[in-house]
GROMACS .gro file of C-alpha atoms in nm:
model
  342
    1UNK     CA    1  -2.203   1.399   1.366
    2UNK     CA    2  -1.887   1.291   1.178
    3UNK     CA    3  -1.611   1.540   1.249
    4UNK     CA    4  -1.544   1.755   0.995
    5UNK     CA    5  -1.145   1.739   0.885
    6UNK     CA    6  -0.988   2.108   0.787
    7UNK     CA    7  -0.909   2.150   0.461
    8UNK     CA    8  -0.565   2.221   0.493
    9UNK     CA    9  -0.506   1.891   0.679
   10UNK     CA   10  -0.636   1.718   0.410
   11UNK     CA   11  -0.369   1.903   0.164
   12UNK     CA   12  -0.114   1.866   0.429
   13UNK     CA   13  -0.201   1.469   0.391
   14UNK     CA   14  -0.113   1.436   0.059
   15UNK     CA   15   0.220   1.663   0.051
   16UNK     CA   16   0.344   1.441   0.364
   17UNK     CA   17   0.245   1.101   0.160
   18UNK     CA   18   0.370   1.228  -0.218
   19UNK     CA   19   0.718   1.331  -0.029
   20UNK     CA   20   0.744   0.975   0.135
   21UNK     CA   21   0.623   0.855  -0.192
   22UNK     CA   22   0.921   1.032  -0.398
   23UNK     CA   23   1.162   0.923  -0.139
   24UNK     CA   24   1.110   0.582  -0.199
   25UNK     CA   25   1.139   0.636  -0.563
   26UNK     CA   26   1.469   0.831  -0.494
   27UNK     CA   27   1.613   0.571  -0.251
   28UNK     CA   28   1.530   0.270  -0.478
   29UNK     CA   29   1.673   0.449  -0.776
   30UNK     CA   30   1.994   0.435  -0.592
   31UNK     CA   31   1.998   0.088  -0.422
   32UNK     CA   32   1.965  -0.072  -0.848
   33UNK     CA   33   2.201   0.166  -0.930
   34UNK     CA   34   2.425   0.065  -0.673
   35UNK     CA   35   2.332  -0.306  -0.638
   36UNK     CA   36   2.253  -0.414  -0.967
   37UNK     CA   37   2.485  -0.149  -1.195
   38UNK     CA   38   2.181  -0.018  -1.353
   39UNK     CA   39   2.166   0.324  -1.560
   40UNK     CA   40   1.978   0.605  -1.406
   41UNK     CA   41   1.685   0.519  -1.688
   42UNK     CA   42   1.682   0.139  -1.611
   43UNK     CA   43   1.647   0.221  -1.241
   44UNK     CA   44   1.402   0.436  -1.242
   45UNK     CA   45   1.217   0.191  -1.417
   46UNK     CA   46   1.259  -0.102  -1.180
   47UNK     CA   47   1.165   0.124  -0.918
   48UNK     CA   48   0.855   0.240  -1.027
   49UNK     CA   49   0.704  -0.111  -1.185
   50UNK     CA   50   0.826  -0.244  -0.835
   51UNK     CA   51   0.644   0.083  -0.608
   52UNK     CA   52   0.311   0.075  -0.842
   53UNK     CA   53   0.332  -0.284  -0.823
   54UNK     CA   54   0.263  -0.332  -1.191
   55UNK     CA   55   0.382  -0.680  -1.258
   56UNK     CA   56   0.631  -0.619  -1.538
   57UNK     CA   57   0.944  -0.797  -1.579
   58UNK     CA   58   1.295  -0.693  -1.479
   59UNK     CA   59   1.487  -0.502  -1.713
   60UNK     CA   60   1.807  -0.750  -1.616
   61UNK     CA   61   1.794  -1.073  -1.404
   62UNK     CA   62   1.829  -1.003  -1.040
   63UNK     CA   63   2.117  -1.088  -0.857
   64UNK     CA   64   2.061  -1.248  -0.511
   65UNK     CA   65   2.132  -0.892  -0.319
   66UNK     CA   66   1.918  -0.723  -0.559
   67UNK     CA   67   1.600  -0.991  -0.482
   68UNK     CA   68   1.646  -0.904  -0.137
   69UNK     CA   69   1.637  -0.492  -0.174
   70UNK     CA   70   1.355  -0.562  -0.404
   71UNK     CA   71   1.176  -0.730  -0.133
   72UNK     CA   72   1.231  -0.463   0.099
   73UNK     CA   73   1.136  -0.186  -0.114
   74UNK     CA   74   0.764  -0.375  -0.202
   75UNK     CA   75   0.765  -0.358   0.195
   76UNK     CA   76   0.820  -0.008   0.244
   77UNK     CA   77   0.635   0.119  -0.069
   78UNK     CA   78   0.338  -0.045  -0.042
   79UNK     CA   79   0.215   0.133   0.263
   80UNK     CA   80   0.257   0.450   0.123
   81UNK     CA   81   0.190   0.415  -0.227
   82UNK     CA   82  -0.178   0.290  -0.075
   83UNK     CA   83  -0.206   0.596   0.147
   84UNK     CA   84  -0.124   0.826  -0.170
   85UNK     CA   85  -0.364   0.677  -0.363
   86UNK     CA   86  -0.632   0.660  -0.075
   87UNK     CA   87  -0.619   1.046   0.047
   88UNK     CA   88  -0.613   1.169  -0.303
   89UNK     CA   89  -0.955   0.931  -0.370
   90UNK     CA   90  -1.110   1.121  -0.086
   91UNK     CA   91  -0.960   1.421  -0.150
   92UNK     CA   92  -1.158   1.440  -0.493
   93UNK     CA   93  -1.477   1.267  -0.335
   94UNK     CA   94  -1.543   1.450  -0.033
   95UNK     CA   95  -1.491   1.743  -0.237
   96UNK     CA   96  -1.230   1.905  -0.015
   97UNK     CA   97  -1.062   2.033  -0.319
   98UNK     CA   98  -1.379   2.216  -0.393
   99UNK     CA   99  -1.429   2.353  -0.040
  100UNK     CA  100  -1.045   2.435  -0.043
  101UNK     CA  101  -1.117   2.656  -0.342
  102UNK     CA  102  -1.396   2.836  -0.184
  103UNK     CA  103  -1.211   2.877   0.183
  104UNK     CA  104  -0.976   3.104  -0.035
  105UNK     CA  105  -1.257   3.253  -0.219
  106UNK     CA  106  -1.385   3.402   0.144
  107UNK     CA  107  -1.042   3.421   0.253
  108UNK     CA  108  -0.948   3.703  -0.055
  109UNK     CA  109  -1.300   3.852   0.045
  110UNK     CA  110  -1.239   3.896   0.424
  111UNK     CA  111  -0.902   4.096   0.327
  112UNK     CA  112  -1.077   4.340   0.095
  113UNK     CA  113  -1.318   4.415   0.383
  114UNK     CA  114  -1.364   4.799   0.582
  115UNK     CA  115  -1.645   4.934   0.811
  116UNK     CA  116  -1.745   4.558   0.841
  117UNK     CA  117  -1.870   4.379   1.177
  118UNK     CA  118  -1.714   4.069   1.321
  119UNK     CA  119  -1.943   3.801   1.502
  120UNK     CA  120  -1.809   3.606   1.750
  121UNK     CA  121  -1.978   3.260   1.787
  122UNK     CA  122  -2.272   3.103   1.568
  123UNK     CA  123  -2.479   2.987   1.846
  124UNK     CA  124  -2.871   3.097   1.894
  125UNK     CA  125  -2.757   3.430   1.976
  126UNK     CA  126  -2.423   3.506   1.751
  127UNK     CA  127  -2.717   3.344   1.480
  128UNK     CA  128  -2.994   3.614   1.510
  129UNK     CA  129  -2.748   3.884   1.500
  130UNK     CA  130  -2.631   3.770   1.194
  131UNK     CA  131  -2.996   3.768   1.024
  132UNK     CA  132  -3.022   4.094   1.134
  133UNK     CA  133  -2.703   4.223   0.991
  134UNK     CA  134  -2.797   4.048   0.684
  135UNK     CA  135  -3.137   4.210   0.650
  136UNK     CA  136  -2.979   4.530   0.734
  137UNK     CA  137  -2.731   4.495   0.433
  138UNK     CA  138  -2.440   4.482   0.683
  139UNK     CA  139  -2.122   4.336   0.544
  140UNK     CA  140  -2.018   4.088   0.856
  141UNK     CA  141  -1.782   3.787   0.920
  142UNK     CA  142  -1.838   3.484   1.206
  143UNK     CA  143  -1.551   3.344   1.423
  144UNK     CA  144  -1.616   3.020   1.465
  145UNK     CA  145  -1.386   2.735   1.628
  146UNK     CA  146  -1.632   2.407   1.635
  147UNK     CA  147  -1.607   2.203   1.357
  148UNK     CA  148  -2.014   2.119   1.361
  149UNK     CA  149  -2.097   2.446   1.345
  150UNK     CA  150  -1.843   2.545   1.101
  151UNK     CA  151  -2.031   2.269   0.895
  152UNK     CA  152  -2.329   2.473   0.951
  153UNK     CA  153  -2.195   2.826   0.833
  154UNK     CA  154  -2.093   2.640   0.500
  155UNK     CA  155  -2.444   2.537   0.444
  156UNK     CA  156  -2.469   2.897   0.325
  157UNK     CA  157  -2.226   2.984   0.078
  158UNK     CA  158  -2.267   3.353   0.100
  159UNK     CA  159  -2.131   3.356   0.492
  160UNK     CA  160  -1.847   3.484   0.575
  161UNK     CA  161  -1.612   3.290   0.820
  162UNK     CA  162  -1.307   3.232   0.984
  163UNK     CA  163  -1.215   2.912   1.232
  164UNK     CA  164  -1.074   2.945   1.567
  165UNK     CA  165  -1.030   3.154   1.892
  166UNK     CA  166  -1.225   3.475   1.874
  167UNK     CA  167  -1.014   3.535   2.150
  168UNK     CA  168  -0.680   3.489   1.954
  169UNK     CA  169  -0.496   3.809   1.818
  170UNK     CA  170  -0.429   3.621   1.515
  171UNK     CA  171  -0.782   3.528   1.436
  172UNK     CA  172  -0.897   3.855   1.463
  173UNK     CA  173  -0.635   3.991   1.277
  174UNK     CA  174  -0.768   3.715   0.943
  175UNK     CA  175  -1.132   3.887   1.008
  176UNK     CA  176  -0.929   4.255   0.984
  177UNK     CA  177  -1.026   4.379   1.346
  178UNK     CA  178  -0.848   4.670   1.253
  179UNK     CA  179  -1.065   4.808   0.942
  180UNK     CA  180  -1.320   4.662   1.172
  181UNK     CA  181  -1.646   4.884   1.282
  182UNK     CA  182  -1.857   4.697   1.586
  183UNK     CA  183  -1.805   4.330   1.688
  184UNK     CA  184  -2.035   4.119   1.853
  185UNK     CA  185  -1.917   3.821   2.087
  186UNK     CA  186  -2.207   3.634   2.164
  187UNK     CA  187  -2.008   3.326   2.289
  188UNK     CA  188  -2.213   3.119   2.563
  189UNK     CA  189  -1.943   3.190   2.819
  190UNK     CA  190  -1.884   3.499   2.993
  191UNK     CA  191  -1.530   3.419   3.041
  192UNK     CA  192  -1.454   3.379   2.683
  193UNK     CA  193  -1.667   3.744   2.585
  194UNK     CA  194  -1.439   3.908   2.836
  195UNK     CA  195  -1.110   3.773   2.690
  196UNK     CA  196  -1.249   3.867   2.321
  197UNK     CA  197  -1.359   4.209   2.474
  198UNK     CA  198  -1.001   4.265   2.641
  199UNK     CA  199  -0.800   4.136   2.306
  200UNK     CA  200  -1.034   4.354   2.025
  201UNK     CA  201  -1.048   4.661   2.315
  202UNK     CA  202  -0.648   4.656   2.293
  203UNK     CA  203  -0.663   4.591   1.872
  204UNK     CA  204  -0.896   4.862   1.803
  205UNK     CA  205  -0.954   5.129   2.066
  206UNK     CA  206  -1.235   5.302   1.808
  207UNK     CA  207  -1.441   4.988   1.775
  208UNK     CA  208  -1.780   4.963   1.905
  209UNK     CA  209  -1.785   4.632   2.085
  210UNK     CA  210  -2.121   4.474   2.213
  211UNK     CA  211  -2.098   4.154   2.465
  212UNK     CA  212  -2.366   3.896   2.580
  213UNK     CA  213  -2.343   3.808   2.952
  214UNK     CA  214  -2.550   3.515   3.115
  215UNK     CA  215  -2.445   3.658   3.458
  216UNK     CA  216  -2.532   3.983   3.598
  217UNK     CA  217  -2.278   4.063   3.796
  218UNK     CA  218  -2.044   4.009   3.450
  219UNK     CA  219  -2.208   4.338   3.310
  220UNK     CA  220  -1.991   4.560   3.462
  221UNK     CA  221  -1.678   4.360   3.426
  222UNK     CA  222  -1.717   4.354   3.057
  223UNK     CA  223  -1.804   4.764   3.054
  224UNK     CA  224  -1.410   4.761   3.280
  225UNK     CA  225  -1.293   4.544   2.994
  226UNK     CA  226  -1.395   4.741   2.679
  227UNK     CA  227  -1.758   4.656   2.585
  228UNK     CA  228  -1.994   4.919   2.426
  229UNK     CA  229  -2.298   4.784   2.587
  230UNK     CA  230  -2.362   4.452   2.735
  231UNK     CA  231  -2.674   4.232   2.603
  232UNK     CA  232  -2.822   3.986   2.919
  233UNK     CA  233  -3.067   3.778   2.685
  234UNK     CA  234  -3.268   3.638   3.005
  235UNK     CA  235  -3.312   3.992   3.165
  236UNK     CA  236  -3.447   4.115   2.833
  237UNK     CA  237  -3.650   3.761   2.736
  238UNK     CA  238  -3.804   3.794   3.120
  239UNK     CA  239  -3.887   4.172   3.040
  240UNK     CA  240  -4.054   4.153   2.716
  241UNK     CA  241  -4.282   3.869   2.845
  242UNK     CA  242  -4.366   4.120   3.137
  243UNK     CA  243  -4.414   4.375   2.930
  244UNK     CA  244  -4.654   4.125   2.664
  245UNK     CA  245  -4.868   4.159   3.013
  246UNK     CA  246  -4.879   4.501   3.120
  247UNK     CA  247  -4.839   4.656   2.754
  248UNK     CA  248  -4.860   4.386   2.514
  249UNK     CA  249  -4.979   4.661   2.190
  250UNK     CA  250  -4.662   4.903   2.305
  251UNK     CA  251  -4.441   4.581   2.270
  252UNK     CA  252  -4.584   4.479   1.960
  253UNK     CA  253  -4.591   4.804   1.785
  254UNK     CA  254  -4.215   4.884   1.852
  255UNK     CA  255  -4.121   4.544   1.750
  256UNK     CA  256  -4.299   4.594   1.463
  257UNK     CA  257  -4.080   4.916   1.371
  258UNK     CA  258  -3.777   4.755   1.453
  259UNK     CA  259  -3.798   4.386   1.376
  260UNK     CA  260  -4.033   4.374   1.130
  261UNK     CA  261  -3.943   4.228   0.764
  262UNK     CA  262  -4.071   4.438   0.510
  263UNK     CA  263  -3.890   4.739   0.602
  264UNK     CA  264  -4.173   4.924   0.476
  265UNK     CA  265  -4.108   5.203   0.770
  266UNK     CA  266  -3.819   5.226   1.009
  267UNK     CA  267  -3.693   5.366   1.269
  268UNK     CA  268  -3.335   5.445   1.197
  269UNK     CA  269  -3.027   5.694   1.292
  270UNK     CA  270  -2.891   6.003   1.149
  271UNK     CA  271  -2.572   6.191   1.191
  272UNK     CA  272  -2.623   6.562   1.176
  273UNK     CA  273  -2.235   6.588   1.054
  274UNK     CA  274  -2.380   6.684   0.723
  275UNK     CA  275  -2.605   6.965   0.812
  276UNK     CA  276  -2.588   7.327   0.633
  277UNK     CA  277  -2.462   7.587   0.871
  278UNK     CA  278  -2.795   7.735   0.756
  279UNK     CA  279  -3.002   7.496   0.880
  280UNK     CA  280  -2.810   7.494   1.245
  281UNK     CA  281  -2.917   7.853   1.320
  282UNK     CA  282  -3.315   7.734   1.270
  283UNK     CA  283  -3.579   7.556   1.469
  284UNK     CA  284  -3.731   7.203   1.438
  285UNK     CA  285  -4.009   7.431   1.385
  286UNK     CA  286  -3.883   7.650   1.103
  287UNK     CA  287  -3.675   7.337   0.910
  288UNK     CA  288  -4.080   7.242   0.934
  289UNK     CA  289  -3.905   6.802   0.826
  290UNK     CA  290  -4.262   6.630   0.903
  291UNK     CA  291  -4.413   6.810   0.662
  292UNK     CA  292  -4.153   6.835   0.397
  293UNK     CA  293  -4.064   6.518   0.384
  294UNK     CA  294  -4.377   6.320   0.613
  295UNK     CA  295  -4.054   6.119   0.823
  296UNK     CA  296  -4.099   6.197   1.244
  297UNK     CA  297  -3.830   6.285   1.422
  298UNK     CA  298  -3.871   6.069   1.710
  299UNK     CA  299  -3.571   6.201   1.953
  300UNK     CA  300  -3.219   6.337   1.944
  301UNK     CA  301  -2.865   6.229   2.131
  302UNK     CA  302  -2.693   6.539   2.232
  303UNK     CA  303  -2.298   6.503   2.176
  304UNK     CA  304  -2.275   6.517   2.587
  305UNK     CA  305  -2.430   6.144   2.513
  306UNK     CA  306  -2.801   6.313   2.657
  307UNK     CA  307  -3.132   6.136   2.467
  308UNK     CA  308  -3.452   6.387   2.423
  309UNK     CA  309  -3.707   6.234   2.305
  310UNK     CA  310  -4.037   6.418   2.128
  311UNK     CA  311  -3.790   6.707   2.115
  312UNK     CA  312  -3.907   7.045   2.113
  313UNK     CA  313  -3.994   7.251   1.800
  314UNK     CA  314  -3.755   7.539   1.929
  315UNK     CA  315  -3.465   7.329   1.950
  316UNK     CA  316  -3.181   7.386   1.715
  317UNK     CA  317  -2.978   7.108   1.553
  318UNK     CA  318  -2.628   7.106   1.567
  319UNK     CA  319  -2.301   6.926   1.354
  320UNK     CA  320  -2.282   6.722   1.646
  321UNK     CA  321  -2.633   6.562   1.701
  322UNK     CA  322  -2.780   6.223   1.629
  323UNK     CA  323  -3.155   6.256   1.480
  324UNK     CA  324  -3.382   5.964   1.567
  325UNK     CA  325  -3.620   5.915   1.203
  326UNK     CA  326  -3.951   5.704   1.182
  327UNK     CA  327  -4.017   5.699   0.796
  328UNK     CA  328  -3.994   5.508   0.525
  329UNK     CA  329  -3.671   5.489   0.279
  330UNK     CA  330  -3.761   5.801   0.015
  331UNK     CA  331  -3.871   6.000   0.300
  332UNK     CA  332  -3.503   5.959   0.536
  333UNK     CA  333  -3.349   6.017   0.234
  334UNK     CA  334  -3.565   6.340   0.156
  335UNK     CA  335  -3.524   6.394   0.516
  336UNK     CA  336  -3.112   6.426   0.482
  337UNK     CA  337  -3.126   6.634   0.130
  338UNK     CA  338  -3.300   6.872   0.377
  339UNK     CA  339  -3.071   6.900   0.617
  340UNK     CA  340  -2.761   6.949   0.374
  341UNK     CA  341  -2.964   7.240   0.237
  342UNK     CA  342  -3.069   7.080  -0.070
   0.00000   0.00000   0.00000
């Protein structure tokens, strides 16, 4: 695949080859000037029908010193007037002044953006999660230093991206680590996750941080370094396929909740931060949610980090709990009016 050249090389081309360009110009105004006596006007002239290469006659006969800069000057100019004219040809026809224009459409979006997630790496991995994030109405940005790849993420003019080091401070300052709420690093070596864990840890001390690992033994290394949780896609790929064995309709009917694509029911998370103080002094039992609102409460995370699942009808709810909902969109939504005592 042809490598792709960044845009701002391309402008960076023509600014280098318009400066020589004007130099020329500049320097051959002078020599007529000097050489020949000519008026600012006059040498200006001879310069440019002598750069361009035009063909017109000489405003005054040349003297013999004058034939000689003249000769010189074709020399010099030539090169560059043809490498002017060449990068701005494929400047307009590879359309890098159209991509240019939309880099800086995603770069203005990317420094509007809060409570976002960062991705790093667009491989089969860094990919999914990005579907995922999409489907879930996620507002998300890739870091991305191959060229092909880059290619790839363009194919989609919706993506949000930035090029280079997800490692580098600087990079993940562009994607606004900082306003940041989760990153992902899904890079394909462990190495490179643990540098991007250490550098966004350091950043952003509240983010949530999730890592891939191909090694085991790099799980806990990346839990030292900052990660959230740690994702081993082989340990997980070998037990699913187990599990398609031993309980192949258990495995299909949670993936089903959580990866299916109509979203017609799903199994999502709710803070309890909104809760009456009403509703804290009563039971599962006596807030009676199933049948108010026909969503299940499918478990609880207790702010000591604890996870009860099927919790029991006399437990209370509290500011600080995380509620576990199976239902469809009406009925979570019914299913939080409740608890704010509406």
């Amino acid at each position: 695949m042809k490598k792709r050249v960044p845009y701002h090389e391309n402008f960076k081309t023509i600014v280098y080859g318009v400066s020589a360009l004007f130099f020329i110009i500049f320097a051959g105004g002078i020599g007529f000037a000097v050489i020949e006596g000519y008026s600012f006007v006059d040498a200006l002239y001879m310069t440019t029908i002598t750069v361009s290469t035009v063909g017109f006659r000489e405003v005054y006969p040349l003297s013999e010193g004058g034939k000689i800069f003249t000769v010189l000057l074709i020399i010099f100019s030539f090169g560059i007037f043809g490498y002017v004219i060449t990068s701005i040809t494929r400047l307009v026809v590879e359309g890098a002044l159209q991509q240019s224009y939309k880099l800086y459409q995603v770069k203005k979006k990317i420094v509007k953006l809060e409570d976002h997630i960062i991705v790093c790496g667009y491989g089969r991995n860094g990919y999914q999660a990005c579907v995922e994030l999409k489907e879930h109405g996620e507002k998300f940005v890739i870091l991305e230093k191959r060229d092909n790849v880059v290619t790839r993420i363009l194919e989609d003019p919706n993506l949000l991206y930035v090029q280079g080091d997800a490692s580098s401070e600087e990079v993940l300052d562009v994607a606004q680590i900082r306003k940041a709420k989760a990153l992902i690093t899904a890079l394909p070596n462990d190495a490179d996750n643990m540098f991007v864990v250490l550098t966004a840890r350091e950043m952003n001390p509240k983010l949530k941080i999730i890592s891939r690992a191909s090694d085991f033994r790099s799980d806990v290394k990346l839990r030292h370094a900052g990660a959230t949780n740690v994702i081993m896609p082989d340990r997980i790929g070998g037990q699913r396929m187990a599990k398609l064995v031993t309980q192949p309709d258990v495995v299909e009917f949670v993936e089903n909740i959580l990866l299916q694509r109509s979203r017609e029911v799903k199994l999502t998370e709710v803070e309890c931060g909104c809760i009456s103080e009403e509703n804290t002094t009563k039971t599962i039992q006596e807030l009676n949610l199933r049948k108010k609102t026909g969503a299940n409460l499918m478990g609880l995370k207790t702010p000591e980090g604890t996870y009860i699942f099927n919790p029991s009808p006399q437990i209370k709810i509290s500011k600080d709990d995380k509620l576990f909902i199976l239902g469809t969109d009406e009925q979570i939504i019914h299913f939080k009016e409740i608890l704010r005592g509406n």
